[in-house]
PDB file of C-alpha atoms in Angstrom:
ATOM      1  CA  MET A   1     155.154  73.853 138.035  1.00 54.00           C
ATOM      2  CA  LEU A   2     153.729  75.852 140.713  1.00 73.00           C
ATOM      3  CA  GLN A   3     155.039  73.285 143.149  1.00 73.00           C
ATOM      4  CA  GLU A   4     158.316  73.232 141.719  1.00 75.00           C
ATOM      5  CA  GLN A   5     158.496  77.146 141.746  1.00 78.00           C
ATOM      6  CA  LYS A   6     157.643  76.893 145.479  1.00 80.00           C
ATOM      7  CA  SER A   7     160.277  74.450 146.278  1.00 77.00           C
ATOM      8  CA  GLU A   8     162.961  76.527 144.602  1.00 83.00           C
ATOM      9  CA  PHE A   9     161.662  79.573 146.241  1.00 86.00           C
ATOM     10  CA  THR A  10     161.942  77.599 149.461  1.00 87.00           C
ATOM     11  CA  LYS A  11     165.544  76.599 148.703  1.00 89.00           C
ATOM     12  CA  GLN A  12     166.632  80.252 147.689  1.00 90.00           C
ATOM     13  CA  THR A  13     165.194  81.345 150.972  1.00 91.00           C
ATOM     14  CA  ILE A  14     167.124  79.011 153.077  1.00 91.00           C
ATOM     15  CA  LEU A  15     170.351  79.912 150.988  1.00 93.00           C
ATOM     16  CA  ASN A  16     169.945  83.272 151.428  1.00 93.00           C
ATOM     17  CA  GLU A  17     169.108  83.667 154.926  1.00 93.00           C
ATOM     18  CA  SER A  18     171.748  81.209 155.571  1.00 94.00           C
ATOM     19  CA  PHE A  19     174.377  83.495 154.209  1.00 94.00           C
ATOM     20  CA  LYS A  20     173.026  86.408 155.973  1.00 94.00           C
ATOM     21  CA  LEU A  21     173.254  84.651 159.223  1.00 94.00           C
ATOM     22  CA  PHE A  22     176.617  83.093 158.519  1.00 94.00           C
ATOM     23  CA  TYR A  23     177.967  86.409 157.707  1.00 94.00           C
ATOM     24  CA  LYS A  24     176.699  88.167 160.833  1.00 92.00           C
ATOM     25  CA  ASN A  25     177.403  85.276 163.540  1.00 93.00           C
ATOM     26  CA  GLY A  26     179.789  82.766 161.849  1.00 92.00           C
ATOM     27  CA  PHE A  27     179.181  79.701 160.317  1.00 93.00           C
ATOM     28  CA  LYS A  28     180.147  77.336 163.404  1.00 93.00           C
ATOM     29  CA  THR A  29     177.702  79.316 165.566  1.00 94.00           C
ATOM     30  CA  THR A  30     174.633  79.438 163.272  1.00 94.00           C
ATOM     31  CA  SER A  31     172.593  76.318 163.879  1.00 92.00           C
ATOM     32  CA  VAL A  32     169.918  74.691 161.768  1.00 92.00           C
ATOM     33  CA  ASP A  33     167.092  75.642 164.350  1.00 91.00           C
ATOM     34  CA  THR A  34     168.411  79.316 164.120  1.00 93.00           C
ATOM     35  CA  ILE A  35     168.071  79.300 160.331  1.00 92.00           C
ATOM     36  CA  MET A  36     164.647  77.572 160.516  1.00 90.00           C
ATOM     37  CA  LYS A  37     163.719  80.196 162.989  1.00 92.00           C
ATOM     38  CA  THR A  38     164.894  83.169 160.832  1.00 93.00           C
ATOM     39  CA  THR A  39     163.245  81.648 157.662  1.00 90.00           C
ATOM     40  CA  LYS A  40     159.786  80.641 159.546  1.00 90.00           C
ATOM     41  CA  LEU A  41     160.014  77.349 157.794  1.00 85.00           C
ATOM     42  CA  THR A  42     159.978  73.709 159.277  1.00 84.00           C
ATOM     43  CA  LYS A  43     162.872  71.404 159.582  1.00 84.00           C
ATOM     44  CA  GLY A  44     161.275  69.338 157.120  1.00 86.00           C
ATOM     45  CA  ALA A  45     161.679  71.951 154.520  1.00 85.00           C
ATOM     46  CA  PHE A  46     165.396  72.265 155.233  1.00 85.00           C
ATOM     47  CA  TYR A  47     165.949  68.381 155.159  1.00 89.00           C
ATOM     48  CA  HIS A  48     164.080  68.323 152.025  1.00 86.00           C
ATOM     49  CA  HIS A  49     166.645  70.505 150.169  1.00 89.00           C
ATOM     50  CA  TYR A  50     169.782  70.014 152.128  1.00 90.00           C
ATOM     51  CA  LYS A  51     171.208  66.687 153.783  1.00 91.00           C
ATOM     52  CA  ASN A  52     172.824  68.578 156.525  1.00 92.00           C
ATOM     53  CA  LYS A  53     174.430  71.879 157.485  1.00 92.00           C
ATOM     54  CA  LYS A  54     177.802  70.876 155.801  1.00 93.00           C
ATOM     55  CA  GLU A  55     175.783  70.510 152.544  1.00 94.00           C
ATOM     56  CA  LEU A  56     174.208  73.984 153.039  1.00 94.00           C
ATOM     57  CA  GLY A  57     177.358  75.525 153.856  1.00 94.00           C
ATOM     58  CA  LEU A  58     179.050  74.208 150.812  1.00 95.00           C
ATOM     59  CA  ALA A  59     176.034  75.691 148.706  1.00 95.00           C
ATOM     60  CA  VAL A  60     176.468  79.147 150.329  1.00 95.00           C
ATOM     61  CA  ILE A  61     180.267  78.845 149.449  1.00 96.00           C
ATOM     62  CA  SER A  62     179.797  77.716 146.045  1.00 94.00           C
ATOM     63  CA  LEU A  63     176.645  80.007 144.967  1.00 93.00           C
ATOM     64  CA  LYS A  64     176.762  82.955 147.115  1.00 95.00           C
ATOM     65  CA  LEU A  65     180.197  83.732 147.808  1.00 96.00           C
ATOM     66  CA  GLN A  66     181.532  82.676 144.549  1.00 95.00           C
ATOM     67  CA  GLU A  67     178.696  84.735 142.569  1.00 95.00           C
ATOM     68  CA  ARG A  68     179.579  87.456 145.030  1.00 95.00           C
ATOM     69  CA  VAL A  69     183.361  87.494 144.269  1.00 97.00           C
ATOM     70  CA  PHE A  70     182.723  86.945 140.437  1.00 97.00           C
ATOM     71  CA  LYS A  71     180.455  89.996 140.030  1.00 96.00           C
ATOM     72  CA  GLY A  72     182.386  92.480 142.211  1.00 96.00           C
ATOM     73  CA  MET A  73     186.125  91.464 141.564  1.00 97.00           C
ATOM     74  CA  ILE A  74     186.416  89.199 138.422  1.00 98.00           C
ATOM     75  CA  GLU A  75     183.874  90.511 136.060  1.00 97.00           C
ATOM     76  CA  PRO A  76     185.201  94.088 136.192  1.00 97.00           C
ATOM     77  CA  LEU A  77     188.697  92.713 135.144  1.00 97.00           C
ATOM     78  CA  GLN A  78     187.344  91.356 131.976  1.00 95.00           C
ATOM     79  CA  GLN A  79     186.458  94.726 130.233  1.00 93.00           C
ATOM     80  CA  PRO A  80     188.546  96.541 127.746  1.00 94.00           C
ATOM     81  CA  GLY A  81     190.816  99.615 128.381  1.00 95.00           C
ATOM     82  CA  ASN A  82     194.223 100.268 130.240  1.00 96.00           C
ATOM     83  CA  VAL A  83     195.060  97.435 132.704  1.00 97.00           C
ATOM     84  CA  VAL A  84     196.565  99.569 135.311  1.00 97.00           C
ATOM     85  CA  ASN A  85     193.339 101.493 135.376  1.00 97.00           C
ATOM     86  CA  ILE A  86     191.083  98.552 135.469  1.00 97.00           C
ATOM     87  CA  LEU A  87     193.107  97.135 138.358  1.00 98.00           C
ATOM     88  CA  GLU A  88     192.980 100.450 140.323  1.00 97.00           C
ATOM     89  CA  ASN A  89     189.208 101.111 139.586  1.00 96.00           C
ATOM     90  CA  THR A  90     188.115  97.402 140.438  1.00 97.00           C
ATOM     91  CA  PHE A  91     189.930  97.229 143.808  1.00 97.00           C
ATOM     92  CA  SER A  92     189.091 100.927 144.772  1.00 95.00           C
ATOM     93  CA  GLU A  93     185.418 100.803 143.435  1.00 95.00           C
ATOM     94  CA  ARG A  94     184.511  97.345 145.181  1.00 95.00           C
ATOM     95  CA  LEU A  95     185.706  98.916 148.455  1.00 94.00           C
ATOM     96  CA  LYS A  96     183.486 102.346 147.705  1.00 93.00           C
ATOM     97  CA  SER A  97     180.360 100.099 147.044  1.00 94.00           C
ATOM     98  CA  PHE A  98     180.443  98.438 150.687  1.00 95.00           C
ATOM     99  CA  SER A  99     177.699  99.213 152.990  1.00 94.00           C
ATOM    100  CA  LEU A 100     178.507 100.063 156.643  1.00 93.00           C
ATOM    101  CA  HIS A 101     177.424  96.527 157.515  1.00 92.00           C
ATOM    102  CA  ASP A 102     179.685  94.955 154.937  1.00 94.00           C
ATOM    103  CA  LYS A 103     182.471  97.040 156.477  1.00 94.00           C
ATOM    104  CA  LYS A 104     181.589  96.252 159.989  1.00 93.00           C
ATOM    105  CA  HIS A 105     181.655  92.531 159.111  1.00 94.00           C
ATOM    106  CA  GLY A 106     184.488  92.236 156.811  1.00 94.00           C
ATOM    107  CA  CYS A 107     184.679  90.055 153.673  1.00 94.00           C
ATOM    108  CA  PRO A 108     182.215  86.863 153.973  1.00 94.00           C
ATOM    109  CA  THR A 109     184.660  84.865 152.042  1.00 94.00           C
ATOM    110  CA  ASN A 110     187.528  85.734 154.056  1.00 94.00           C
ATOM    111  CA  ASN A 111     185.304  85.267 157.302  1.00 94.00           C
ATOM    112  CA  PHE A 112     184.636  81.781 155.930  1.00 94.00           C
ATOM    113  CA  ILE A 113     188.273  81.144 155.092  1.00 95.00           C
ATOM    114  CA  ASN A 114     189.301  82.038 158.531  1.00 93.00           C
ATOM    115  CA  GLU A 115     186.860  80.120 160.379  1.00 92.00           C
ATOM    116  CA  ILE A 116     186.441  76.869 158.463  1.00 91.00           C
ATOM    117  CA  GLY A 117     189.182  76.973 155.723  1.00 87.00           C
ATOM    118  CA  ASP A 118     191.188  74.313 157.654  1.00 87.00           C
ATOM    119  CA  PHE A 119     188.159  72.609 159.288  1.00 82.00           C
ATOM    120  CA  GLU A 120     187.414  70.266 156.665  1.00 87.00           C
ATOM    121  CA  THR A 121     188.628  69.296 153.139  1.00 93.00           C
ATOM    122  CA  ALA A 122     185.456  70.073 151.392  1.00 94.00           C
ATOM    123  CA  TYR A 123     185.021  73.472 152.833  1.00 93.00           C
ATOM    124  CA  GLN A 124     188.663  74.185 151.869  1.00 94.00           C
ATOM    125  CA  MET A 125     188.507  73.193 148.287  1.00 95.00           C
ATOM    126  CA  ALA A 126     185.381  75.111 147.805  1.00 95.00           C
ATOM    127  CA  LEU A 127     186.893  78.220 149.012  1.00 96.00           C
ATOM    128  CA  LYS A 128     190.179  77.560 147.394  1.00 96.00           C
ATOM    129  CA  GLN A 129     188.344  77.425 143.951  1.00 97.00           C
ATOM    130  CA  ILE A 130     186.994  80.922 144.548  1.00 97.00           C
ATOM    131  CA  ILE A 131     190.246  82.303 145.225  1.00 97.00           C
ATOM    132  CA  ASP A 132     191.807  80.336 142.293  1.00 98.00           C
ATOM    133  CA  ASN A 133     189.147  81.812 140.062  1.00 98.00           C
ATOM    134  CA  TRP A 134     190.202  85.415 141.256  1.00 98.00           C
ATOM    135  CA  ARG A 135     193.871  84.916 140.955  1.00 98.00           C
ATOM    136  CA  ASP A 136     193.691  83.397 137.528  1.00 98.00           C
ATOM    137  CA  ALA A 137     191.511  86.333 136.255  1.00 98.00           C
ATOM    138  CA  LEU A 138     194.009  88.829 137.666  1.00 98.00           C
ATOM    139  CA  ILE A 139     197.110  86.998 136.044  1.00 98.00           C
ATOM    140  CA  LEU A 140     195.061  86.933 132.611  1.00 98.00           C
ATOM    141  CA  LEU A 141     194.729  90.701 133.042  1.00 98.00           C
ATOM    142  CA  LEU A 142     198.149  91.216 133.758  1.00 98.00           C
ATOM    143  CA  GLU A 143     199.404  88.928 131.039  1.00 97.00           C
ATOM    144  CA  ARG A 144     197.416  91.085 128.661  1.00 97.00           C
ATOM    145  CA  GLY A 145     199.065  94.313 130.203  1.00 97.00           C
ATOM    146  CA  LYS A 146     202.378  92.753 129.433  1.00 97.00           C
ATOM    147  CA  THR A 147     201.367  92.449 125.716  1.00 96.00           C
ATOM    148  CA  GLU A 148     199.708  95.694 125.320  1.00 95.00           C
ATOM    149  CA  GLY A 149     203.097  97.439 127.034  1.00 95.00           C
ATOM    150  CA  SER A 150     201.267  99.070 130.028  1.00 96.00           C
ATOM    151  CA  ILE A 151     202.737  96.170 132.502  1.00 97.00           C
ATOM    152  CA  LYS A 152     206.347  95.555 133.031  1.00 96.00           C
ATOM    153  CA  GLN A 153     207.773  92.535 131.426  1.00 95.00           C
ATOM    154  CA  ASN A 154     209.731  91.194 134.476  1.00 95.00           C
ATOM    155  CA  ILE A 155     207.165  91.118 137.006  1.00 95.00           C
ATOM    156  CA  SER A 156     205.615  88.090 138.117  1.00 97.00           C
ATOM    157  CA  SER A 157     202.072  87.949 137.126  1.00 98.00           C
ATOM    158  CA  ALA A 158     201.077  85.380 139.838  1.00 98.00           C
ATOM    159  CA  SER A 159     202.758  86.902 142.541  1.00 98.00           C
ATOM    160  CA  VAL A 160     201.038  90.323 141.837  1.00 98.00           C
ATOM    161  CA  ALA A 161     197.698  88.628 141.522  1.00 98.00           C
ATOM    162  CA  VAL A 162     198.313  87.144 145.053  1.00 98.00           C
ATOM    163  CA  TYR A 163     199.619  90.141 146.451  1.00 98.00           C
ATOM    164  CA  LEU A 164     196.609  92.133 145.428  1.00 98.00           C
ATOM    165  CA  ILE A 165     194.049  89.351 146.614  1.00 98.00           C
ATOM    166  CA  SER A 166     195.866  89.299 150.143  1.00 97.00           C
ATOM    167  CA  ALA A 167     196.222  93.077 150.500  1.00 97.00           C
ATOM    168  CA  PHE A 168     192.407  93.363 149.465  1.00 97.00           C
ATOM    169  CA  GLU A 169     191.486  90.909 151.929  1.00 97.00           C
ATOM    170  CA  GLY A 170     193.509  91.898 154.739  1.00 96.00           C
ATOM    171  CA  VAL A 171     192.312  95.402 154.765  1.00 97.00           C
ATOM    172  CA  ARG A 172     188.701  94.190 154.588  1.00 96.00           C
ATOM    173  CA  GLY A 173     189.374  92.429 157.982  1.00 95.00           C
ATOM    174  CA  ILE A 174     191.357  95.191 159.565  1.00 96.00           C
ATOM    175  CA  ARG A 175     188.443  97.729 158.893  1.00 96.00           C
ATOM    176  CA  LYS A 176     186.418  95.776 161.304  1.00 95.00           C
ATOM    177  CA  LEU A 177     188.576  97.263 163.996  1.00 95.00           C
ATOM    178  CA  TYR A 178     187.563 100.815 163.015  1.00 94.00           C
ATOM    179  CA  ASP A 179     184.712 103.109 163.084  1.00 91.00           C
ATOM    180  CA  THR A 180     185.938 105.241 159.957  1.00 94.00           C
ATOM    181  CA  ASP A 181     187.147 104.652 156.424  1.00 95.00           C
ATOM    182  CA  VAL A 182     190.515 105.991 157.160  1.00 95.00           C
ATOM    183  CA  ILE A 183     192.112 102.685 156.803  1.00 96.00           C
ATOM    184  CA  LEU A 184     190.531 101.859 153.526  1.00 96.00           C
ATOM    185  CA  ASP A 185     191.466 105.187 152.139  1.00 96.00           C
ATOM    186  CA  GLU A 186     195.186 104.656 153.316  1.00 97.00           C
ATOM    187  CA  TYR A 187     194.897 101.153 151.377  1.00 97.00           C
ATOM    188  CA  MET A 188     193.709 103.073 148.259  1.00 96.00           C
ATOM    189  CA  SER A 189     196.631 105.037 148.253  1.00 97.00           C
ATOM    190  CA  GLY A 190     199.035 102.272 148.892  1.00 97.00           C
ATOM    191  CA  LEU A 191     197.326 100.410 146.033  1.00 97.00           C
ATOM    192  CA  SER A 192     197.856 103.485 143.746  1.00 96.00           C
ATOM    193  CA  ILE A 193     201.641 103.631 144.679  1.00 97.00           C
ATOM    194  CA  TYR A 194     202.036  99.941 144.386  1.00 97.00           C
ATOM    195  CA  LEU A 195     200.476  99.924 140.770  1.00 97.00           C
ATOM    196  CA  GLN A 196     202.685 102.708 139.650  1.00 96.00           C
ATOM    197  CA  GLN A 197     205.635 100.268 140.406  1.00 96.00           C
ATOM    198  CA  ILE A 198     204.383  97.664 138.031  1.00 97.00           C
ATOM    199  CA  LYS A 199     203.282 100.061 135.448  1.00 96.00           C
ATOM    200  CA  HIS A 200     205.583 100.062 132.501  1.00 93.00           C
TER     201      HIS A 200
END
């Protein structure tokens, strides 16, 4: 049992440190050697858990990135209350929660999409799953809003969901260019204006 725990700890260490390195330096430029140097583990330990860097990359996407998006952007959508308020709070509170490091480096999911989203089908499918889950959660909430009478009936929930995701991911990328949060404040103001347009 102790050996199993040690093995799982090693696997999680590789996964966590890889995520940090990919986030900071990019996926393509981060080598297995760099990961091993950072974790102070042997290459044998790496290859015991992952066949290659591709398998590790897919694990980071499906475990680290998916969990991050779920906790930050999907789970908050599932609470009861006014749909417009839930939407505004979810997006604005998520932006407010980011550390300076997160603001400087942008969204890790979006960084992966921009770097390797068209690089290989396996990466594309894994990243697409994250966006699809997020979009579906937004559509479900917007449809609930229509039923409850807080969202206009004539809007396309799918279109609004894609727009909200795209605008959020866009401003996360743009923020990397600035030294202040002015661009984020302007985004949140724009978000509030937009939500008023779809409000019933």
